[in-house]
Structure formats: C-alpha cells, structure tokens
Amino acid sequence: MPSSGEKGAPGLLRAIKRYGRPVERSYVHRVGKTFFATLAGAKRPFEVVILLRRRNGLYLVHTKEFYPKATYRLLSGGVKPGEDLIAAVRREALEETGLEVRIESFLGILRHQFVCEGRSLPLVSYLFAVVEESGVLGCDDPHEAITGFREVTLREIAAMADSLESLPPDWIDWGRFRATAHRLAGELL
C-alpha cells in the first residue's frame, strides 16, 4: 500500500480510500531501443487502464489504425501533470469512448520498470473497473486514432494477454507491457 510519503499520481490516496485498496504488482521489462525511446519521449510517469463494463455486462476493448491487424486491448491513457487520478479515469473514458462512466473499484497498481542498455524508465499503470452510465459509443478525438470497438467477456480479456504477448517482433515489447493489465483484470474478477 502506498504510504503518504510515496509519490504517485495526484489523488492516489483519495482514490484508494474511495474505491478500495488495489492489488500491487511490479514488472521489469527488458525492451529494445525503439520502444524505450517511445516511452521516454512520452514523458508520462502515470497512466490509467480502464476496464469498462457496458450495460449489457460485456467489456469494451478497442483497436487503433496503426496496431497489428485484429489487435484489441483495454482502454488506457496518460495522467496529465497535476491531474487528479479519478478525474483522469473519467476524462480518458469520455475521450476514447464518448461514454460517461462511474468508477466501481480500484483494481490494481502496476509498477513497470523498462530497461534498455543500462538505462531504466519507470511507469505506473492504475487499473480501474468502471461501468457505463450514459453517452453514445464513439471516439470523436482524431488524435486517438481509434478505428473500432468490440464488446467481450472477462474471459476474452484474459485471453487477450496471450495474443498481446504473441505479437510480431516490432510490437512484442509493447504487447508484453500491455498484456500485464489484461492478465491482472482476468485474475482479479
């Protein structure tokens, strides 16, 4: 459990108090130069990963125009500097899906350490379970490059981890990183 002196996204302790104590996991990813440079360039130490349950009980995943064919994953996005963690969850859900959501629980804190040629870069992913409240599904933000959505079962989300870990060589570092949240969601629910 993060202590009051530990650095984290703004509002982390408030999110824990309000939505429950998340499971904490740590991962070390040995990655190639290209993926490491992409992460370093993003300059975002924190992100939210969103397990969004629709009204029909299925979970929403998405794909983007530049992903390998048939690659879908959970929603995610960076926490802006100074942005409250709870606000980041709601903002990212709305930006990527057009849906207003209600946060149900704080599932996990995934502490990633990316290592490449003696250099190291941390990133923390905060995994939240949310439920659809209102809105019309669709992404109006062209910067997101989202080209499709699918509704899947929780079992399918867990299976996506295997698919992400089996992507082509140019995508394998990204896939292994993204697989962690899918695997944890499947394990916890």
Short mmCIF file of C-alpha atoms in Angstrom, two decimals:
data_model
loop_
_atom_site.label_atom_id
_atom_site.label_comp_id
_atom_site.label_asym_id
_atom_site.label_seq_id
_atom_site.Cartn_x
_atom_site.Cartn_y
_atom_site.Cartn_z
CA MET A 1 0.00 0.00 0.00
CA PRO A 2 1.44 3.38 -0.90
CA SER A 3 2.48 5.39 2.12
CA SER A 4 1.51 9.02 2.49
CA GLY A 5 5.10 9.97 1.62
CA GLU A 6 5.24 7.87 -1.55
CA LYS A 7 4.99 9.67 -4.83
CA GLY A 8 2.20 8.69 -7.11
CA ALA A 9 -0.37 10.32 -9.31
CA PRO A 10 -2.19 13.23 -7.64
CA GLY A 11 -5.23 11.90 -5.79
CA LEU A 12 -3.84 8.36 -5.42
CA LEU A 13 -4.57 8.07 -1.70
CA ARG A 14 -8.04 9.59 -2.20
CA ALA A 15 -8.75 7.02 -4.93
CA ILE A 16 -7.68 4.19 -2.62
CA LYS A 17 -9.84 5.49 0.20
CA ARG A 18 -12.86 5.90 -2.07
CA TYR A 19 -12.61 2.82 -4.32
CA GLY A 20 -10.69 0.27 -2.30
CA ARG A 21 -7.17 -0.97 -1.83
CA PRO A 22 -5.77 -2.16 -5.15
CA VAL A 23 -3.54 -5.15 -5.70
CA GLU A 24 0.04 -4.04 -6.36
CA ARG A 25 2.34 -5.74 -8.84
CA SER A 26 5.81 -4.94 -10.12
CA TYR A 27 7.20 -5.83 -13.53
CA VAL A 28 10.62 -5.47 -15.12
CA HIS A 29 10.51 -5.31 -18.92
CA ARG A 30 13.73 -5.68 -20.90
CA VAL A 31 12.92 -3.80 -24.09
CA GLY A 32 14.53 -2.71 -27.32
CA LYS A 33 15.78 0.78 -28.15
CA THR A 34 12.80 1.77 -30.27
CA PHE A 35 10.16 1.02 -27.65
CA PHE A 36 12.31 2.54 -24.89
CA ALA A 37 12.69 5.76 -26.90
CA THR A 38 8.93 5.89 -27.49
CA LEU A 39 8.26 5.60 -23.76
CA ALA A 40 10.93 8.15 -22.86
CA GLY A 41 9.53 10.59 -25.39
CA ALA A 42 6.02 10.32 -23.97
CA LYS A 43 7.22 11.69 -20.61
CA ARG A 44 4.27 10.32 -18.71
CA PRO A 45 5.07 8.60 -15.44
CA PHE A 46 1.45 7.57 -14.78
CA GLU A 47 -1.38 6.15 -16.85
CA VAL A 48 -4.85 4.79 -16.23
CA VAL A 49 -6.07 1.50 -17.67
CA ILE A 50 -9.83 1.18 -17.84
CA LEU A 51 -11.89 -2.00 -17.62
CA LEU A 52 -15.20 -0.58 -18.88
CA ARG A 53 -18.30 -2.71 -18.40
CA ARG A 54 -21.19 -1.86 -20.69
CA ARG A 55 -24.82 -2.03 -19.64
CA ASN A 56 -25.13 -5.46 -21.26
CA GLY A 57 -22.42 -6.82 -18.93
CA LEU A 58 -19.73 -7.10 -21.60
CA TYR A 59 -16.42 -5.23 -21.50
CA LEU A 60 -15.23 -2.70 -24.05
CA VAL A 61 -11.90 -3.03 -25.87
CA HIS A 62 -10.59 -1.01 -28.79
CA THR A 63 -8.15 -1.05 -31.68
CA LYS A 64 -6.25 1.71 -33.44
CA GLU A 65 -5.38 2.26 -37.09
CA PHE A 66 -1.68 1.53 -36.57
CA TYR A 67 -2.00 -1.63 -34.43
CA PRO A 68 -1.28 -5.02 -35.96
CA LYS A 69 -4.40 -6.48 -37.59
CA ALA A 70 -7.05 -7.79 -35.17
CA THR A 71 -5.25 -6.39 -32.10
CA TYR A 72 -7.65 -5.14 -29.45
CA ARG A 73 -6.92 -4.06 -25.89
CA LEU A 74 -8.27 -2.28 -22.84
CA LEU A 75 -8.60 1.50 -22.88
CA SER A 76 -5.74 3.49 -21.40
CA GLY A 77 -4.26 6.95 -21.32
CA GLY A 78 -1.79 9.17 -19.57
CA VAL A 79 -2.47 11.11 -16.41
CA LYS A 80 -1.73 14.75 -17.24
CA PRO A 81 0.73 16.63 -15.00
CA GLY A 82 -1.13 17.72 -11.86
CA GLU A 83 -4.34 15.91 -12.89
CA ASP A 84 -6.31 14.09 -10.22
CA LEU A 85 -6.31 10.32 -10.75
CA ILE A 86 -10.11 9.97 -10.52
CA ALA A 87 -10.57 12.84 -12.99
CA ALA A 88 -8.08 11.15 -15.36
CA VAL A 89 -10.13 7.93 -15.39
CA ARG A 90 -13.32 9.80 -16.28
CA ARG A 91 -11.60 12.01 -18.86
CA GLU A 92 -9.89 9.13 -20.64
CA ALA A 93 -13.09 7.07 -20.77
CA LEU A 94 -15.00 10.01 -22.25
CA GLU A 95 -12.27 10.93 -24.76
CA GLU A 96 -11.82 7.40 -26.05
CA THR A 97 -15.43 6.19 -26.00
CA GLY A 98 -17.85 9.12 -25.70
CA LEU A 99 -19.24 7.44 -22.57
CA GLU A 100 -19.68 8.87 -19.08
CA VAL A 101 -18.67 6.25 -16.53
CA ARG A 102 -19.00 5.50 -12.84
CA ILE A 103 -15.91 4.14 -11.13
CA GLU A 104 -16.69 0.84 -9.43
CA SER A 105 -13.33 -0.19 -7.97
CA PHE A 106 -9.61 0.45 -7.99
CA LEU A 107 -8.26 -2.92 -9.08
CA GLY A 108 -4.53 -2.57 -9.41
CA ILE A 109 -1.33 -0.60 -9.31
CA LEU A 110 1.09 -2.00 -11.87
CA ARG A 111 4.62 -0.68 -11.43
CA HIS A 112 6.59 -1.11 -14.63
CA GLN A 113 10.34 -0.71 -14.96
CA PHE A 114 11.56 -0.63 -18.56
CA VAL A 115 15.23 -1.49 -19.01
CA CYS A 116 17.32 -0.94 -22.13
CA GLU A 117 21.12 -0.89 -22.44
CA GLY A 118 21.74 0.05 -18.82
CA ARG A 119 19.03 2.70 -18.70
CA SER A 120 15.79 2.39 -16.78
CA LEU A 121 12.44 4.12 -17.05
CA PRO A 122 9.51 3.76 -14.61
CA LEU A 123 5.81 3.89 -15.48
CA VAL A 124 2.89 3.21 -13.18
CA SER A 125 -0.42 1.93 -14.56
CA TYR A 126 -3.53 2.34 -12.40
CA LEU A 127 -6.20 -0.23 -13.31
CA PHE A 128 -9.82 0.78 -12.61
CA ALA A 129 -13.11 -1.06 -13.14
CA VAL A 130 -15.82 1.31 -14.38
CA VAL A 131 -19.40 0.96 -15.59
CA GLU A 132 -21.13 2.79 -18.40
CA GLU A 133 -23.53 5.49 -17.20
CA SER A 134 -24.53 7.48 -20.30
CA GLY A 135 -23.44 8.66 -23.72
CA VAL A 136 -23.15 7.26 -27.23
CA LEU A 137 -20.22 4.99 -28.06
CA GLY A 138 -17.75 6.61 -30.42
CA CYS A 139 -14.44 8.42 -30.45
CA ASP A 140 -14.52 11.97 -31.78
CA ASP A 141 -10.87 12.70 -31.00
CA PRO A 142 -8.82 12.15 -34.17
CA HIS A 143 -5.61 12.12 -32.11
CA GLU A 144 -6.73 8.85 -30.52
CA ALA A 145 -6.71 7.04 -33.92
CA ILE A 146 -9.31 4.55 -32.63
CA THR A 147 -10.84 2.62 -35.52
CA GLY A 148 -13.00 0.08 -33.76
CA PHE A 149 -14.52 -1.28 -30.59
CA ARG A 150 -15.54 -4.76 -29.50
CA GLU A 151 -17.55 -5.99 -26.56
CA VAL A 152 -16.01 -9.05 -24.92
CA THR A 153 -16.33 -11.26 -21.87
CA LEU A 154 -13.91 -11.14 -18.98
CA ARG A 155 -12.52 -14.50 -20.11
CA GLU A 156 -11.75 -12.98 -23.52
CA ILE A 157 -9.89 -10.10 -21.84
CA ALA A 158 -7.67 -12.57 -20.02
CA ALA A 159 -7.07 -14.41 -23.32
CA MET A 160 -6.06 -11.11 -24.96
CA ALA A 161 -2.96 -11.16 -22.77
CA ASP A 162 -1.74 -14.23 -24.67
CA SER A 163 -2.44 -12.53 -28.00
CA LEU A 164 -0.63 -9.37 -26.94
CA GLU A 165 2.39 -11.41 -25.84
CA SER A 166 2.46 -13.11 -29.27
CA LEU A 167 2.60 -10.02 -31.48
CA PRO A 168 5.18 -9.65 -34.27
CA PRO A 169 8.75 -8.71 -33.23
CA ASP A 170 8.24 -4.98 -33.89
CA TRP A 171 5.34 -5.00 -31.42
CA ILE A 172 6.42 -7.58 -28.83
CA ASP A 173 7.75 -5.14 -26.20
CA TRP A 174 4.53 -3.13 -26.35
CA GLY A 175 2.43 -6.29 -26.32
CA ARG A 176 4.14 -7.76 -23.26
CA PHE A 177 3.71 -4.47 -21.41
CA ARG A 178 0.03 -4.16 -22.34
CA ALA A 179 -0.66 -7.82 -21.50
CA THR A 180 0.02 -7.22 -17.79
CA ALA A 181 -3.19 -5.26 -17.13
CA HIS A 182 -5.30 -7.76 -19.10
CA ARG A 183 -3.87 -10.66 -17.14
CA LEU A 184 -4.40 -8.89 -13.81
CA ALA A 185 -8.01 -7.98 -14.68
CA GLY A 186 -8.74 -11.60 -15.57
CA GLU A 187 -7.12 -12.79 -12.37
CA LEU A 188 -8.98 -10.39 -10.06
CA LEU A 189 -12.52 -10.62 -11.43
#
